């Protein structure tokens, strides 16, 4: 009998709330509902989940936490430049060919560490780019067939 009374009371409150909502418009009352204010972190987490942006946000966090993930030595010479979510490829730009070669050797370990931080399968491969070559200066004293400084800019 008590359960039936509680259900009837609940249905009565729901009917009363609907009637008041029609009469006075929708507004938040004494009880919590979906329109009440929530903390910013909770709202952002809900938005990321609803839109399916968790992996993009996680990779964006890696861009900011790069020195903590890879260490200060690598972070001083290499930085992440882009992420292709469809192919799960992280592109890393290095400031010399020596560091690019070193990072290619460490790529498997970095993929494992990044997937540990971000979640399994977020990064499948790391594409390592060497430094951008300086602008070529064409002039009278240029050797034919020369490709510029190939020592550190390859």
PDB file of C-alpha atoms in Angstrom:
ATOM      1  CA  UNK A   1       0.000   0.000   0.000  1.00  0.00           C
ATOM      2  CA  UNK A   2       2.851   2.376   0.823  1.00  0.00           C
ATOM      3  CA  UNK A   3       4.455   1.751  -2.596  1.00  0.00           C
ATOM      4  CA  UNK A   4       1.143   2.512  -4.363  1.00  0.00           C
ATOM      5  CA  UNK A   5       0.778   5.779  -2.413  1.00  0.00           C
ATOM      6  CA  UNK A   6       4.374   6.788  -3.260  1.00  0.00           C
ATOM      7  CA  UNK A   7       3.815   6.080  -6.968  1.00  0.00           C
ATOM      8  CA  UNK A   8       0.551   8.063  -6.963  1.00  0.00           C
ATOM      9  CA  UNK A   9       2.265  10.978  -5.190  1.00  0.00           C
ATOM     10  CA  UNK A  10       5.088  10.892  -7.756  1.00  0.00           C
ATOM     11  CA  UNK A  11       2.661  10.851 -10.699  1.00  0.00           C
ATOM     12  CA  UNK A  12       0.772  13.744  -9.137  1.00  0.00           C
ATOM     13  CA  UNK A  13       3.970  15.774  -8.809  1.00  0.00           C
ATOM     14  CA  UNK A  14       4.901  15.058 -12.436  1.00  0.00           C
ATOM     15  CA  UNK A  15       1.463  16.192 -13.636  1.00  0.00           C
ATOM     16  CA  UNK A  16       1.702  19.328 -11.496  1.00  0.00           C
ATOM     17  CA  UNK A  17       5.182  20.119 -12.861  1.00  0.00           C
ATOM     18  CA  UNK A  18       4.004  19.725 -16.465  1.00  0.00           C
ATOM     19  CA  UNK A  19       1.021  21.971 -15.813  1.00  0.00           C
ATOM     20  CA  UNK A  20       3.225  24.659 -14.245  1.00  0.00           C
ATOM     21  CA  UNK A  21       5.726  24.379 -17.107  1.00  0.00           C
ATOM     22  CA  UNK A  22       2.942  25.068 -19.605  1.00  0.00           C
ATOM     23  CA  UNK A  23       1.555  27.931 -17.560  1.00  0.00           C
ATOM     24  CA  UNK A  24       4.744  29.725 -16.496  1.00  0.00           C
ATOM     25  CA  UNK A  25       7.261  28.549 -19.093  1.00  0.00           C
ATOM     26  CA  UNK A  26      10.250  26.314 -18.560  1.00  0.00           C
ATOM     27  CA  UNK A  27      12.469  27.287 -15.694  1.00  0.00           C
ATOM     28  CA  UNK A  28      14.557  25.577 -13.104  1.00  0.00           C
ATOM     29  CA  UNK A  29      12.935  25.110  -9.732  1.00  0.00           C
ATOM     30  CA  UNK A  30      13.909  23.836  -6.341  1.00  0.00           C
ATOM     31  CA  UNK A  31      14.702  20.357  -7.649  1.00  0.00           C
ATOM     32  CA  UNK A  32      17.602  19.636  -9.949  1.00  0.00           C
ATOM     33  CA  UNK A  33      16.996  18.947 -13.626  1.00  0.00           C
ATOM     34  CA  UNK A  34      18.951  19.059 -16.887  1.00  0.00           C
ATOM     35  CA  UNK A  35      18.864  22.854 -17.093  1.00  0.00           C
ATOM     36  CA  UNK A  36      20.683  23.553 -13.845  1.00  0.00           C
ATOM     37  CA  UNK A  37      24.210  24.954 -13.917  1.00  0.00           C
ATOM     38  CA  UNK A  38      27.044  22.419 -13.788  1.00  0.00           C
ATOM     39  CA  UNK A  39      30.789  22.857 -13.250  1.00  0.00           C
ATOM     40  CA  UNK A  40      32.746  23.761 -16.373  1.00  0.00           C
ATOM     41  CA  UNK A  41      34.817  20.561 -16.339  1.00  0.00           C
ATOM     42  CA  UNK A  42      31.682  18.426 -16.205  1.00  0.00           C
ATOM     43  CA  UNK A  43      30.083  20.370 -19.050  1.00  0.00           C
ATOM     44  CA  UNK A  44      33.211  20.044 -21.212  1.00  0.00           C
ATOM     45  CA  UNK A  45      33.504  16.306 -20.538  1.00  0.00           C
ATOM     46  CA  UNK A  46      29.846  15.837 -21.464  1.00  0.00           C
ATOM     47  CA  UNK A  47      30.334  17.842 -24.680  1.00  0.00           C
ATOM     48  CA  UNK A  48      33.442  15.857 -25.667  1.00  0.00           C
ATOM     49  CA  UNK A  49      31.621  12.579 -25.071  1.00  0.00           C
ATOM     50  CA  UNK A  50      28.474  13.604 -26.943  1.00  0.00           C
ATOM     51  CA  UNK A  51      30.404  14.827 -29.994  1.00  0.00           C
ATOM     52  CA  UNK A  52      32.966  11.996 -30.038  1.00  0.00           C
ATOM     53  CA  UNK A  53      35.956  14.290 -29.574  1.00  0.00           C
ATOM     54  CA  UNK A  54      37.726  12.290 -26.845  1.00  0.00           C
ATOM     55  CA  UNK A  55      40.657  11.152 -28.986  1.00  0.00           C
ATOM     56  CA  UNK A  56      41.148  14.596 -30.553  1.00  0.00           C
ATOM     57  CA  UNK A  57      41.191  16.194 -27.122  1.00  0.00           C
ATOM     58  CA  UNK A  58      43.606  13.563 -25.839  1.00  0.00           C
ATOM     59  CA  UNK A  59      45.978  14.182 -28.735  1.00  0.00           C
ATOM     60  CA  UNK A  60      45.690  17.907 -28.132  1.00  0.00           C
ATOM     61  CA  UNK A  61      46.743  17.214 -24.566  1.00  0.00           C
ATOM     62  CA  UNK A  62      49.793  15.387 -25.862  1.00  0.00           C
ATOM     63  CA  UNK A  63      50.800  18.474 -27.815  1.00  0.00           C
ATOM     64  CA  UNK A  64      50.837  20.405 -24.541  1.00  0.00           C
ATOM     65  CA  UNK A  65      52.455  17.645 -22.449  1.00  0.00           C
ATOM     66  CA  UNK A  66      55.046  16.599 -25.033  1.00  0.00           C
ATOM     67  CA  UNK A  67      58.104  17.278 -22.801  1.00  0.00           C
ATOM     68  CA  UNK A  68      56.669  15.167 -19.944  1.00  0.00           C
ATOM     69  CA  UNK A  69      55.833  12.258 -22.271  1.00  0.00           C
ATOM     70  CA  UNK A  70      59.027  12.014 -24.338  1.00  0.00           C
ATOM     71  CA  UNK A  71      61.518  13.619 -21.983  1.00  0.00           C
ATOM     72  CA  UNK A  72      63.327  16.958 -22.064  1.00  0.00           C
ATOM     73  CA  UNK A  73      66.137  15.878 -24.434  1.00  0.00           C
ATOM     74  CA  UNK A  74      63.829  14.777 -27.245  1.00  0.00           C
ATOM     75  CA  UNK A  75      61.383  17.630 -26.613  1.00  0.00           C
ATOM     76  CA  UNK A  76      64.194  20.169 -27.034  1.00  0.00           C
ATOM     77  CA  UNK A  77      64.818  18.981 -30.608  1.00  0.00           C
ATOM     78  CA  UNK A  78      61.505  17.463 -31.799  1.00  0.00           C
ATOM     79  CA  UNK A  79      57.915  18.691 -31.553  1.00  0.00           C
ATOM     80  CA  UNK A  80      54.571  17.281 -32.741  1.00  0.00           C
ATOM     81  CA  UNK A  81      53.202  19.225 -35.682  1.00  0.00           C
ATOM     82  CA  UNK A  82      49.959  17.451 -36.657  1.00  0.00           C
ATOM     83  CA  UNK A  83      47.751  14.430 -36.065  1.00  0.00           C
ATOM     84  CA  UNK A  84      45.665  12.581 -38.650  1.00  0.00           C
ATOM     85  CA  UNK A  85      42.787  11.031 -36.707  1.00  0.00           C
ATOM     86  CA  UNK A  86      41.527   8.859 -39.579  1.00  0.00           C
ATOM     87  CA  UNK A  87      44.899   7.130 -40.079  1.00  0.00           C
ATOM     88  CA  UNK A  88      46.050   7.554 -36.425  1.00  0.00           C
ATOM     89  CA  UNK A  89      49.347   9.089 -37.566  1.00  0.00           C
ATOM     90  CA  UNK A  90      51.228  11.617 -35.427  1.00  0.00           C
ATOM     91  CA  UNK A  91      53.614  13.825 -37.423  1.00  0.00           C
ATOM     92  CA  UNK A  92      56.714  15.020 -35.567  1.00  0.00           C
ATOM     93  CA  UNK A  93      59.092  17.735 -36.845  1.00  0.00           C
ATOM     94  CA  UNK A  94      62.770  17.571 -35.818  1.00  0.00           C
ATOM     95  CA  UNK A  95      65.339  20.363 -35.983  1.00  0.00           C
ATOM     96  CA  UNK A  96      68.137  18.225 -37.505  1.00  0.00           C
ATOM     97  CA  UNK A  97      68.488  15.064 -39.539  1.00  0.00           C
ATOM     98  CA  UNK A  98      70.402  13.415 -36.697  1.00  0.00           C
ATOM     99  CA  UNK A  99      67.434  13.863 -34.328  1.00  0.00           C
ATOM    100  CA  UNK A 100      65.040  12.704 -37.043  1.00  0.00           C
ATOM    101  CA  UNK A 101      67.036   9.479 -37.415  1.00  0.00           C
ATOM    102  CA  UNK A 102      67.168   9.006 -33.654  1.00  0.00           C
ATOM    103  CA  UNK A 103      63.405   9.515 -33.369  1.00  0.00           C
ATOM    104  CA  UNK A 104      62.775   7.000 -36.168  1.00  0.00           C
ATOM    105  CA  UNK A 105      64.712   4.430 -34.128  1.00  0.00           C
ATOM    106  CA  UNK A 106      62.653   5.263 -31.022  1.00  0.00           C
ATOM    107  CA  UNK A 107      59.305   5.338 -32.873  1.00  0.00           C
ATOM    108  CA  UNK A 108      58.016   1.991 -31.543  1.00  0.00           C
ATOM    109  CA  UNK A 109      58.763   2.931 -27.951  1.00  0.00           C
ATOM    110  CA  UNK A 110      57.125   6.342 -28.408  1.00  0.00           C
ATOM    111  CA  UNK A 111      53.996   4.786 -29.954  1.00  0.00           C
ATOM    112  CA  UNK A 112      53.735   2.438 -26.975  1.00  0.00           C
ATOM    113  CA  UNK A 113      54.170   5.302 -24.502  1.00  0.00           C
ATOM    114  CA  UNK A 114      51.656   7.524 -26.316  1.00  0.00           C
ATOM    115  CA  UNK A 115      49.076   4.730 -26.445  1.00  0.00           C
ATOM    116  CA  UNK A 116      49.619   4.143 -22.735  1.00  0.00           C
ATOM    117  CA  UNK A 117      48.908   7.839 -22.078  1.00  0.00           C
ATOM    118  CA  UNK A 118      46.025   8.280 -24.561  1.00  0.00           C
ATOM    119  CA  UNK A 119      44.394   4.900 -24.828  1.00  0.00           C
ATOM    120  CA  UNK A 120      45.084   1.864 -26.990  1.00  0.00           C
ATOM    121  CA  UNK A 121      45.118   2.480 -30.749  1.00  0.00           C
ATOM    122  CA  UNK A 122      45.102   6.277 -30.643  1.00  0.00           C
ATOM    123  CA  UNK A 123      48.494   6.500 -32.375  1.00  0.00           C
ATOM    124  CA  UNK A 124      49.484   3.722 -34.772  1.00  0.00           C
ATOM    125  CA  UNK A 125      52.516   5.282 -36.421  1.00  0.00           C
ATOM    126  CA  UNK A 126      54.764   8.277 -36.026  1.00  0.00           C
ATOM    127  CA  UNK A 127      55.795  10.118 -39.162  1.00  0.00           C
ATOM    128  CA  UNK A 128      59.125  11.829 -38.559  1.00  0.00           C
ATOM    129  CA  UNK A 129      60.061  14.862 -40.636  1.00  0.00           C
ATOM    130  CA  UNK A 130      63.507  16.386 -40.842  1.00  0.00           C
ATOM    131  CA  UNK A 131      64.123  20.104 -40.768  1.00  0.00           C
ATOM    132  CA  UNK A 132      62.756  22.355 -43.463  1.00  0.00           C
ATOM    133  CA  UNK A 133      65.439  23.270 -45.978  1.00  0.00           C
ATOM    134  CA  UNK A 134      66.474  26.903 -46.190  1.00  0.00           C
ATOM    135  CA  UNK A 135      65.472  28.916 -49.233  1.00  0.00           C
ATOM    136  CA  UNK A 136      67.764  28.194 -52.132  1.00  0.00           C
ATOM    137  CA  UNK A 137      69.632  31.180 -53.391  1.00  0.00           C
ATOM    138  CA  UNK A 138      70.081  31.032 -57.120  1.00  0.00           C
ATOM    139  CA  UNK A 139      72.997  33.120 -58.257  1.00  0.00           C
ATOM    140  CA  UNK A 140      76.008  33.270 -60.584  1.00  0.00           C
ATOM    141  CA  UNK A 141      78.235  31.082 -58.421  1.00  0.00           C
ATOM    142  CA  UNK A 142      75.865  28.132 -58.092  1.00  0.00           C
ATOM    143  CA  UNK A 143      77.216  24.693 -59.012  1.00  0.00           C
ATOM    144  CA  UNK A 144      75.085  22.908 -61.633  1.00  0.00           C
ATOM    145  CA  UNK A 145      73.079  19.982 -60.191  1.00  0.00           C
ATOM    146  CA  UNK A 146      73.633  21.081 -56.605  1.00  0.00           C
ATOM    147  CA  UNK A 147      70.796  20.336 -54.168  1.00  0.00           C
ATOM    148  CA  UNK A 148      71.929  22.720 -51.464  1.00  0.00           C
ATOM    149  CA  UNK A 149      73.269  21.852 -48.053  1.00  0.00           C
ATOM    150  CA  UNK A 150      72.599  18.114 -47.727  1.00  0.00           C
ATOM    151  CA  UNK A 151      74.670  17.684 -44.585  1.00  0.00           C
ATOM    152  CA  UNK A 152      72.094  18.819 -42.028  1.00  0.00           C
ATOM    153  CA  UNK A 153      69.102  19.683 -44.202  1.00  0.00           C
ATOM    154  CA  UNK A 154      68.060  16.401 -45.760  1.00  0.00           C
TER     155      UNK A 154
END
